[in-house]
PDB file of C-alpha atoms in Angstrom:
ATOM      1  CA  UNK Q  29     188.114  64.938 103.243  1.00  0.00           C
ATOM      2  CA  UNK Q  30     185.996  63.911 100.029  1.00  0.00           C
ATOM      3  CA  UNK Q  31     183.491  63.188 102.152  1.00  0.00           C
ATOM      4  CA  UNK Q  32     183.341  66.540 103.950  1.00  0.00           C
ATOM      5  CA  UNK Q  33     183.417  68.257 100.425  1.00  0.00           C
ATOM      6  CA  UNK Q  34     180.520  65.983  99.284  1.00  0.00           C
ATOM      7  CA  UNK Q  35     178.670  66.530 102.581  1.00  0.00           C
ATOM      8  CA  UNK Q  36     179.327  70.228 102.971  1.00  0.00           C
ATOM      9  CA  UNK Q  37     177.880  70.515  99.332  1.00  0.00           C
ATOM     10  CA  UNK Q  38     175.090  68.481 100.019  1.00  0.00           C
ATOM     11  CA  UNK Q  39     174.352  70.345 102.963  1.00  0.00           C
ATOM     12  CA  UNK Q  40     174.153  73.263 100.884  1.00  0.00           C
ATOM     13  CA  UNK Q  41     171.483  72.376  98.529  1.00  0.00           C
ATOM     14  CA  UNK Q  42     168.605  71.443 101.471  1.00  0.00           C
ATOM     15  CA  UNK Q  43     166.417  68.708 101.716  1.00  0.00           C
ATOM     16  CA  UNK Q  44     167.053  67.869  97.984  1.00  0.00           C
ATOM     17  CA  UNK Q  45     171.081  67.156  99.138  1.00  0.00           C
ATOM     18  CA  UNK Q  46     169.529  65.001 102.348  1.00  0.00           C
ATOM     19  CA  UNK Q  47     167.281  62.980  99.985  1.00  0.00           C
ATOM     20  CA  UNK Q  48     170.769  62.956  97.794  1.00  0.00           C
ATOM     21  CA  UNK Q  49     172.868  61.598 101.234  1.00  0.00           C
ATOM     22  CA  UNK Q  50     170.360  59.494 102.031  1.00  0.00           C
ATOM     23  CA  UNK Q  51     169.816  57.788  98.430  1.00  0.00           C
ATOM     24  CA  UNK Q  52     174.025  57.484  98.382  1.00  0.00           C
ATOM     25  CA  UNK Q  53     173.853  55.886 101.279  1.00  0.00           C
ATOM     26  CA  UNK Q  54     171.286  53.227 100.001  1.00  0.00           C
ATOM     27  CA  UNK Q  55     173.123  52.604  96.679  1.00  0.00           C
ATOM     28  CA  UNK Q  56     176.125  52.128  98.766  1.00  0.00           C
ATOM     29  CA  UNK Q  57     174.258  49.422 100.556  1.00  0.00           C
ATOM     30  CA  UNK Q  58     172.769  48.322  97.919  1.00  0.00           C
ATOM     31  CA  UNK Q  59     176.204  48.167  96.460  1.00  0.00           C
ATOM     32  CA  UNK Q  60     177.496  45.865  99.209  1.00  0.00           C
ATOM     33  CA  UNK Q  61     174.834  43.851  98.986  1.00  0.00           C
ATOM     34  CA  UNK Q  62     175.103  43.203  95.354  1.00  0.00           C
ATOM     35  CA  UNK Q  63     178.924  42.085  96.082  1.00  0.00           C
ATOM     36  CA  UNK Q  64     177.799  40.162  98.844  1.00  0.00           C
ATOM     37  CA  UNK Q  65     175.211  38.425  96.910  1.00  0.00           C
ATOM     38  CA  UNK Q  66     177.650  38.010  93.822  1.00  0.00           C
ATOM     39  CA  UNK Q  67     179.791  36.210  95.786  1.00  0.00           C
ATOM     40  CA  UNK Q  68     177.577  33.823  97.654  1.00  0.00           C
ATOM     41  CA  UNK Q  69     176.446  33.354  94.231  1.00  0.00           C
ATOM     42  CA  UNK Q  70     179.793  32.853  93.109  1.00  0.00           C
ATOM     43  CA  UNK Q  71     180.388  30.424  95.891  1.00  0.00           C
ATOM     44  CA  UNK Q  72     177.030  28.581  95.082  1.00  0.00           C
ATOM     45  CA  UNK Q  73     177.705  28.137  91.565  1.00  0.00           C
ATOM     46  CA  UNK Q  74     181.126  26.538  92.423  1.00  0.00           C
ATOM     47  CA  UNK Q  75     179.273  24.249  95.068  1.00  0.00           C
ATOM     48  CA  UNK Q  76     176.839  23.333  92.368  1.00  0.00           C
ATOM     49  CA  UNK Q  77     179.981  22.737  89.827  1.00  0.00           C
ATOM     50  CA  UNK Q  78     181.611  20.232  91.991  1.00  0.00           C
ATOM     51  CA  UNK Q  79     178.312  18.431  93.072  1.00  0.00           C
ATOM     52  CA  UNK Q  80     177.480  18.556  88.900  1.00  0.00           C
ATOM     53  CA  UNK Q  81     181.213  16.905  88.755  1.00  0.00           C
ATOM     54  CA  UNK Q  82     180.015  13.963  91.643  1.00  0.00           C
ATOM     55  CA  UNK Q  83     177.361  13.498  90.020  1.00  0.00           C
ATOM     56  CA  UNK Q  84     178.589  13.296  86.555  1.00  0.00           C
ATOM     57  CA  UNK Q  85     181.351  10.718  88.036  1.00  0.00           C
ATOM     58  CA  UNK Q  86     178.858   8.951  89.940  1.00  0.00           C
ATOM     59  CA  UNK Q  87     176.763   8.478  86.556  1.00  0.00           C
ATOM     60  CA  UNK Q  88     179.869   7.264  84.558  1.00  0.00           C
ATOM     61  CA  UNK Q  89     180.612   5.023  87.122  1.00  0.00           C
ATOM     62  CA  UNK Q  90     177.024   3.627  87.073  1.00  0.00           C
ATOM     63  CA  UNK Q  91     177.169   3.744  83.221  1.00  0.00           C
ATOM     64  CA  UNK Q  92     180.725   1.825  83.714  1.00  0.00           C
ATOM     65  CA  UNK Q  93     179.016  -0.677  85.854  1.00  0.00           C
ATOM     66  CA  UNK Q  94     175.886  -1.509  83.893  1.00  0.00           C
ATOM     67  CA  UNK Q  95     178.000  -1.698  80.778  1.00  0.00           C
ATOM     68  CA  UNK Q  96     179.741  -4.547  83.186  1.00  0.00           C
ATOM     69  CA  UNK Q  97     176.756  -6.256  84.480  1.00  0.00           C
ATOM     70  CA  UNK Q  98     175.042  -6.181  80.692  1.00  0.00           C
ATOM     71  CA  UNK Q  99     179.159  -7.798  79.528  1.00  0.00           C
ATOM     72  CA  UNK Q 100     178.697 -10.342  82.553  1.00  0.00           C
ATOM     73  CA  UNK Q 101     175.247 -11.439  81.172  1.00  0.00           C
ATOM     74  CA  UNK Q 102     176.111 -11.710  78.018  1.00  0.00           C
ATOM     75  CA  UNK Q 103     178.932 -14.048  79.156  1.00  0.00           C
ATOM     76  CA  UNK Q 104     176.178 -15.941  81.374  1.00  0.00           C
ATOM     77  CA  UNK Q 105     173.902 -16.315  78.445  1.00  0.00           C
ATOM     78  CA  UNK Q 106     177.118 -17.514  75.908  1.00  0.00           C
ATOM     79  CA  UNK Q 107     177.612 -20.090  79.099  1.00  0.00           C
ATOM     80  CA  UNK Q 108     174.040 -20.951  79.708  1.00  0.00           C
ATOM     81  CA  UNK Q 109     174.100 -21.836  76.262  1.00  0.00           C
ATOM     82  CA  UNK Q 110     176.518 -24.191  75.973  1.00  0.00           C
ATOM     83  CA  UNK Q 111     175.488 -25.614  78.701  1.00  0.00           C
ATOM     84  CA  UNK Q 112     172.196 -26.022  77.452  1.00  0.00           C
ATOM     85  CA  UNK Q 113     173.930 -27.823  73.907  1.00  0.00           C
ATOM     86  CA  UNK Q 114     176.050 -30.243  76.044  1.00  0.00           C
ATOM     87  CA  UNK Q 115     173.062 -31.178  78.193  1.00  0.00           C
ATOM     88  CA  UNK Q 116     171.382 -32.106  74.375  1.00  0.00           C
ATOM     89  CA  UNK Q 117     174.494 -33.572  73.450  1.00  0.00           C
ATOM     90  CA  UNK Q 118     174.507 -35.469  76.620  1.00  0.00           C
ATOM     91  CA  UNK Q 119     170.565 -36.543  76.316  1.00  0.00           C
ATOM     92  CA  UNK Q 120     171.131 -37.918  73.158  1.00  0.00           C
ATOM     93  CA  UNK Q 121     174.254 -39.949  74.201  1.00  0.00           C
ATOM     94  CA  UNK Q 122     172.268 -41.229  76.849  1.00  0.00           C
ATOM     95  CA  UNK Q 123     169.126 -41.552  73.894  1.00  0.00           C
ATOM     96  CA  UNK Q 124     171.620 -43.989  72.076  1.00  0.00           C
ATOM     97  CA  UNK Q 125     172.568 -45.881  75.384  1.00  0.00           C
ATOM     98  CA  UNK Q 126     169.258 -46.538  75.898  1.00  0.00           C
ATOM     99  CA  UNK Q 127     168.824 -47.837  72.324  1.00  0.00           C
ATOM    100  CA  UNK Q 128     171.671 -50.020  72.448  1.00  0.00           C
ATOM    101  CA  UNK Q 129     170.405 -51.350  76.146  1.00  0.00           C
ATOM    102  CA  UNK Q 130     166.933 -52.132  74.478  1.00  0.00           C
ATOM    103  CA  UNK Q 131     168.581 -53.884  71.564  1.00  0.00           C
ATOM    104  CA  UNK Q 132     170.941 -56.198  73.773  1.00  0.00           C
ATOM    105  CA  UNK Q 133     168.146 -56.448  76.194  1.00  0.00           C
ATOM    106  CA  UNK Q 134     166.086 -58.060  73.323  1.00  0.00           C
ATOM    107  CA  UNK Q 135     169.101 -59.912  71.586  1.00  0.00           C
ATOM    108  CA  UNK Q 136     169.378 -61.476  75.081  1.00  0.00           C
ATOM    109  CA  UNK Q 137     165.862 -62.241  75.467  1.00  0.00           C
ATOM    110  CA  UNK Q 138     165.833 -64.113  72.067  1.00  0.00           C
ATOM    111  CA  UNK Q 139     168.956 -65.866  73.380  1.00  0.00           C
ATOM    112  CA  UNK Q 140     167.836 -67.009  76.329  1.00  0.00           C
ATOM    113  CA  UNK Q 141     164.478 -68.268  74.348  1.00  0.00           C
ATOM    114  CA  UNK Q 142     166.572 -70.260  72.274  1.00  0.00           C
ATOM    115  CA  UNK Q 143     168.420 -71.542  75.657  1.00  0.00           C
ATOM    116  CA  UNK Q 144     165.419 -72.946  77.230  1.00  0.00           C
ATOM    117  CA  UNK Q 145     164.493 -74.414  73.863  1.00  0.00           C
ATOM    118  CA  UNK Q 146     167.425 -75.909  73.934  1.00  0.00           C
ATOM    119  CA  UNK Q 147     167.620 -77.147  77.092  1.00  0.00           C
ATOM    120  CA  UNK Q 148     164.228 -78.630  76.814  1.00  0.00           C
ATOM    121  CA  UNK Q 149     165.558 -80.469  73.467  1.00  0.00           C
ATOM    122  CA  UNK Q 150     168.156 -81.695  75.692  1.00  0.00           C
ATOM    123  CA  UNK Q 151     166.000 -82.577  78.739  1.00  0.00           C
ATOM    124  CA  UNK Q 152     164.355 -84.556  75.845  1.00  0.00           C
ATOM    125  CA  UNK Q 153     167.069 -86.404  74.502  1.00  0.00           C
ATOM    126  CA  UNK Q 154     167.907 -87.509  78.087  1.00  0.00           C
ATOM    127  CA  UNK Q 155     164.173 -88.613  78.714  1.00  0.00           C
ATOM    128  CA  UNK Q 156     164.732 -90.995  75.186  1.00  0.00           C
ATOM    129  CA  UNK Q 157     168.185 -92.067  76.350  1.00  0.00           C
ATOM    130  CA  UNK Q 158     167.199 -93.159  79.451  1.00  0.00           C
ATOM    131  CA  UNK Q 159     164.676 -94.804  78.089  1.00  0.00           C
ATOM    132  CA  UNK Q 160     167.065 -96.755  75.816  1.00  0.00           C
ATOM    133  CA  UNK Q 161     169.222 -97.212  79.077  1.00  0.00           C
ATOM    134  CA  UNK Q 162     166.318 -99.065  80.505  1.00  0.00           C
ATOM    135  CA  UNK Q 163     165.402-100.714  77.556  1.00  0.00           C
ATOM    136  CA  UNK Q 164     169.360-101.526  77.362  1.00  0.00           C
ATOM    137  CA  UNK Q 165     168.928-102.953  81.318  1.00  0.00           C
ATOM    138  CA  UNK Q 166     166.156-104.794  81.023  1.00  0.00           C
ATOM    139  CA  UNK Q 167     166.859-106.647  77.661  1.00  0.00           C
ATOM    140  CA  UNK Q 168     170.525-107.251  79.461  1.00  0.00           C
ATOM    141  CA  UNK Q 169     168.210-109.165  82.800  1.00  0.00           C
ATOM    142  CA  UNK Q 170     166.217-110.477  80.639  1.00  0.00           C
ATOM    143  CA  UNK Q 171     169.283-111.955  78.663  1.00  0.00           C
ATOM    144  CA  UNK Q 172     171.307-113.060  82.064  1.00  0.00           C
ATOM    145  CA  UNK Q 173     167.936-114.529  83.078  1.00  0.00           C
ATOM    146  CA  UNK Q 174     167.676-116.555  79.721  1.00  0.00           C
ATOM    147  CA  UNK Q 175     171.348-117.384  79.437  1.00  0.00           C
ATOM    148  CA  UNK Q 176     170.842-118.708  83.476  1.00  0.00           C
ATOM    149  CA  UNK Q 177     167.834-120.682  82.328  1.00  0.00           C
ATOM    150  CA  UNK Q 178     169.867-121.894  78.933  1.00  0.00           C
ATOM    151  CA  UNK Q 179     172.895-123.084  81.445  1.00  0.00           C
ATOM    152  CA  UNK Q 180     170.301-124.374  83.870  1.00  0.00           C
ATOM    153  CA  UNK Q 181     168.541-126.438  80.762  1.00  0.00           C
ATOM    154  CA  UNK Q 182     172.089-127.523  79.446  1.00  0.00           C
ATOM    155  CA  UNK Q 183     172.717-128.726  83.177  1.00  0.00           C
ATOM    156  CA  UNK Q 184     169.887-131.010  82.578  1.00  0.00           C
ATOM    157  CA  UNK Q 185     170.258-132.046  79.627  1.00  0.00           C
ATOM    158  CA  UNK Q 186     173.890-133.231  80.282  1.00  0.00           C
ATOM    159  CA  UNK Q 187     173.097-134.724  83.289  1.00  0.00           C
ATOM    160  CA  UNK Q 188     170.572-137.208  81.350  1.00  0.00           C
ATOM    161  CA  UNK Q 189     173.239-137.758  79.042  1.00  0.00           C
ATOM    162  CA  UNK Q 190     175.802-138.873  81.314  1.00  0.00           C
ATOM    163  CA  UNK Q 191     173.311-140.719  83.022  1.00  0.00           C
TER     164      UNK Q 191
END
């Protein structure tokens, strides 16, 4: 009915009211496109709102795991660290094992110097003794042999006496 009124009116007026009809019709249109395109707009925006909202997670969750990985090497570098000090304290236990090694190695050396001097003092002493054994041994013979010789000579000499 509105529409007959507006259409009987614009019939009325000539090519002025078709240019009118015509132009309605185009805002109309134009209109429905602008609430078409308002809403895919609409519906865009709220696409791009939820991917903003991914990616804004997905970047706190990548600052959340870098924060991690930068804790974790901090920890690694504390560890690395001490392990580095006990290996020093460790090279310098082994520094004063060595030290005490060379020391008894040397003590030992003199000791064993002193050994062989004095088993070549000793090897000495029994070179002289058995030289006094021998000396000993031989006097000894020669005093059996003289004390045979003695008896022999007294063996004479009493047999011209009883004689």
């Amino acid at each position: 009915m509105a529409a007959d009124v507006v259409t009987s009116t614009l019939a009325g007026m000539g090519p002025a009211g078709a240019a009118i009809t015509v132009l309605m019709a185009v805002v109309s249109v134009l209109a429905g496109v602008i609430v078409y395109l308002f809403k895919q707009n609409t519906k865009l925006h709220l696409e791009r709102r939820a991917e903003s909202a991914a990616v804004i997670k997905l970047i706190e969750s990548n600052n959340t795991a870098l924060i991690k990985v930068a804790d974790s090497t901090d920890e690694r570098n504390r560890v690395t660290q001490e392990l580095a000090e006990a290996i020093k304290a460790q090279a310098q236990a082994f520094e004063m094992v060595n030290q005490r090694i060379e020391f008894y190695h040397d003590g030992n050396i003199e000791k064993l110097k002193d050994l062989a001097t004095a088993f070549a003092s000793h090897a000495d002493a029994v070179r002289v003794n058995t030289g006094v054994v021998t000396e000993a041994r031989n006097a000894s013979q020669a005093a059996v042999a003289s004390i045979a010789d003695v008896k022999v000579s007294i063996g004479v000499l009493s047999a011209r006496r009883s004689r």
